[in-house]
Amino acid sequence: MTVHLNESTAPIDVIDAARRLTPELSERALENERLRTMAPDLVDQMRQAGLFRLALPAELGGLECDPVTIVETIEEVSRADGSAGWTAFIGNNTALLAWLQPSVAREVIGEHPDFVMAGAFAPTGTACPRGDCLVIDGRWAFCSGAPHADWFVGGVIVKGGTSPCAAPPGRPDWRFALYPADQAEILDTWHVAGLRGTGSHDVVARSIEIPAEHTVMPFYEAAQFDGPLYRLPFPMLLMTLISGFPLGVARRALDEFTTMTAKKSRTMPPGPRMADDAAIQVELARAEAAVRSARAFVIESLGASFSTVCMGDDVSVAQRTNTMLAMLNAARSARAAVDTVFGLAGGAALFEDHPLQRCARDLIAGTQHLLLSINTWKTAGRVLCGLEPATHMF
């Protein structure tokens, strides 16, 4: 898909831009793991390629891509390096600016549409009214991309005195608060097994005063920008952003293993190649089929929903459920496929410079995300049984 930054710039193909970066991202994946965050120059290259503008409104200098293009772009980056793909997924939280008043969004983004937003939606912070402003305090874990973020977003409960304020229809006033990164403190907490290169540290806000209009609640409110991308329910937009990650990591693992089978033997003394082992052939074929089928379901479900909103209609309950199932199935199928080929690869895949072990660790870490949890499966199952979803994530 060819997209335009604005009328004064040449069109770029963001997927091709991602592909041009993949050799270096792949080559330097181990460096990023040792840094426990993306190398600054790689972040700059990702900015320049537009990889943090995929879901940013075009009026703000973003690419405002369609959902399938977003999936394919993040898939491509994730194929090179899971941490880079996860960083791209999280960095596109700039989509939240579509829920700000346009004048406020322009003020926030300024002259730099390549800016990156990090943070966490969990309401582990508070916001107390002070005049026309809110004073926010809190600590948020898993803020991927924190070291290179320009702005943070944190989930807060607005309080009046010591009690949470209520918001219609009687729920707590849970909002996402946006604030400049230079007003926060980053705690060095990211010492983990997988997605090591994402810099997902804890972030602390201490009595930061922000304008009230710098808060949004996209689970319950309509976007202020009217592009078709923002007519999708916000949870569906999040599912779009995350779906490319497991597919890209799995693609890398399957490709690495396929190459290995042509060269390696797992018998002693060395005998036939792994590629000539019928049992390995069957397992690889099943893994390949599962990942490709999962990918097709993602593309089909998102394509159908986007066509619906482009025609001016609302996405149906069935379409929302299909997107949720497609995302969950992509993660589950990817992890199962990588587990399979990693198990067949033998001891050589254990070394830290081997991509297969990194793919396995990154998928284990990524599938711990709340979006991919058993609770989301329960929601999809409830709807399939004809029950109400009973969650804001639907």
mmCIF file of N, CA and C in Angstrom, residues 32-34 65 68 81 98 105 131 142 163 168 197 206 214 223 225 248 264 273 290 299 312 332 342 363 378 380-381:
data_model
loop_
_atom_site.group_PDB
_atom_site.id
_atom_site.type_symbol
_atom_site.label_atom_id
_atom_site.label_comp_id
_atom_site.label_asym_id
_atom_site.label_seq_id
_atom_site.Cartn_x
_atom_site.Cartn_y
_atom_site.Cartn_z
ATOM 1 N N ASN A 32 20.865 -5.273 20.915
ATOM 2 C CA ASN A 32 19.710 -4.696 21.607
ATOM 3 C C ASN A 32 19.387 -5.468 22.881
ATOM 4 N N GLU A 33 19.535 -6.777 22.832
ATOM 5 C CA GLU A 33 19.293 -7.570 24.038
ATOM 6 C C GLU A 33 20.274 -7.191 25.147
ATOM 7 N N ARG A 34 21.523 -6.982 24.783
ATOM 8 C CA ARG A 34 22.517 -6.635 25.787
ATOM 9 C C ARG A 34 22.284 -5.227 26.347
ATOM 10 N N CYS A 65 -2.473 4.251 8.139
ATOM 11 C CA CYS A 65 -2.559 3.076 7.272
ATOM 12 C C CYS A 65 -3.831 2.277 7.543
ATOM 13 N N VAL A 68 -4.616 -3.895 7.520
ATOM 14 C CA VAL A 68 -3.793 -4.950 6.941
ATOM 15 C C VAL A 68 -2.361 -4.464 6.727
ATOM 16 N N ASP A 81 13.475 -8.968 14.144
ATOM 17 C CA ASP A 81 13.804 -9.002 15.570
ATOM 18 C C ASP A 81 12.524 -8.781 16.357
ATOM 19 N N ALA A 98 -5.737 10.438 18.167
ATOM 20 C CA ALA A 98 -6.991 10.576 17.422
ATOM 21 C C ALA A 98 -8.178 10.794 18.351
ATOM 22 N N ALA A 105 -4.311 17.852 20.029
ATOM 23 C CA ALA A 105 -3.411 16.869 19.432
ATOM 24 C C ALA A 105 -2.284 17.559 18.675
ATOM 25 N N GLY A 131 -8.139 22.948 39.719
ATOM 26 C CA GLY A 131 -8.588 23.935 38.744
ATOM 27 C C GLY A 131 -8.982 23.245 37.448
ATOM 28 N N PHE A 142 5.955 -2.303 32.729
ATOM 29 C CA PHE A 142 5.934 -2.765 31.337
ATOM 30 C C PHE A 142 5.743 -1.624 30.333
ATOM 31 N N SER A 163 -11.968 9.452 47.245
ATOM 32 C CA SER A 163 -12.778 8.448 46.553
ATOM 33 C C SER A 163 -12.695 8.633 45.038
ATOM 34 N N PRO A 168 -20.269 8.017 33.740
ATOM 35 C CA PRO A 168 -21.415 7.263 33.222
ATOM 36 C C PRO A 168 -20.926 5.993 32.530
ATOM 37 N N GLY A 197 15.120 -6.620 24.420
ATOM 38 C CA GLY A 197 15.530 -5.382 23.770
ATOM 39 C C GLY A 197 14.461 -4.313 23.709
ATOM 40 N N ARG A 206 5.304 11.754 39.540
ATOM 41 C CA ARG A 206 5.130 12.312 40.887
ATOM 42 C C ARG A 206 4.562 13.724 40.779
ATOM 43 N N HIS A 214 -5.699 16.627 28.222
ATOM 44 C CA HIS A 214 -4.654 15.668 27.854
ATOM 45 C C HIS A 214 -4.985 14.260 28.346
ATOM 46 N N ALA A 223 -13.561 8.599 18.734
ATOM 47 C CA ALA A 223 -12.394 9.372 18.318
ATOM 48 C C ALA A 223 -12.823 10.742 17.822
ATOM 49 N N PHE A 225 -10.968 12.331 15.486
ATOM 50 C CA PHE A 225 -10.606 12.336 14.064
ATOM 51 C C PHE A 225 -11.470 11.290 13.371
ATOM 52 N N GLY A 248 5.208 -12.412 12.669
ATOM 53 C CA GLY A 248 6.556 -12.135 12.187
ATOM 54 C C GLY A 248 7.607 -12.977 12.885
ATOM 55 N N LYS A 264 21.925 -29.744 8.686
ATOM 56 C CA LYS A 264 22.215 -30.363 9.969
ATOM 57 C C LYS A 264 21.688 -31.790 10.040
ATOM 58 N N ARG A 273 20.515 -35.841 6.564
ATOM 59 C CA ARG A 273 20.117 -34.483 6.969
ATOM 60 C C ARG A 273 18.754 -34.510 7.648
ATOM 61 N N ALA A 290 -0.187 -24.138 10.106
ATOM 62 C CA ALA A 290 -0.855 -23.452 11.209
ATOM 63 C C ALA A 290 -0.581 -21.954 11.177
ATOM 64 N N ILE A 299 -5.799 -11.449 8.353
ATOM 65 C CA ILE A 299 -5.985 -10.574 7.183
ATOM 66 C C ILE A 299 -7.451 -10.536 6.769
ATOM 67 N N GLY A 312 -19.171 3.234 5.858
ATOM 68 C CA GLY A 312 -19.971 4.042 6.763
ATOM 69 C C GLY A 312 -20.798 3.258 7.750
ATOM 70 N N ARG A 332 -1.387 -17.965 19.525
ATOM 71 C CA ARG A 332 -1.335 -19.370 19.949
ATOM 72 C C ARG A 332 -0.642 -20.227 18.895
ATOM 73 N N PHE A 342 11.789 -25.318 17.639
ATOM 74 C CA PHE A 342 12.868 -25.165 18.608
ATOM 75 C C PHE A 342 13.192 -26.517 19.248
ATOM 76 N N LEU A 363 8.411 -14.923 22.029
ATOM 77 C CA LEU A 363 6.997 -15.286 21.947
ATOM 78 C C LEU A 363 6.435 -15.655 23.310
ATOM 79 N N LYS A 378 -11.894 -16.134 27.014
ATOM 80 C CA LYS A 378 -13.194 -16.258 27.675
ATOM 81 C C LYS A 378 -14.204 -15.300 27.068
ATOM 82 N N ALA A 380 -14.249 -14.052 24.000
ATOM 83 C CA ALA A 380 -14.663 -14.558 22.681
ATOM 84 C C ALA A 380 -15.623 -15.726 22.835
ATOM 85 N N GLY A 381 -15.324 -16.606 23.772
ATOM 86 C CA GLY A 381 -16.209 -17.753 23.993
ATOM 87 C C GLY A 381 -17.589 -17.356 24.477
#
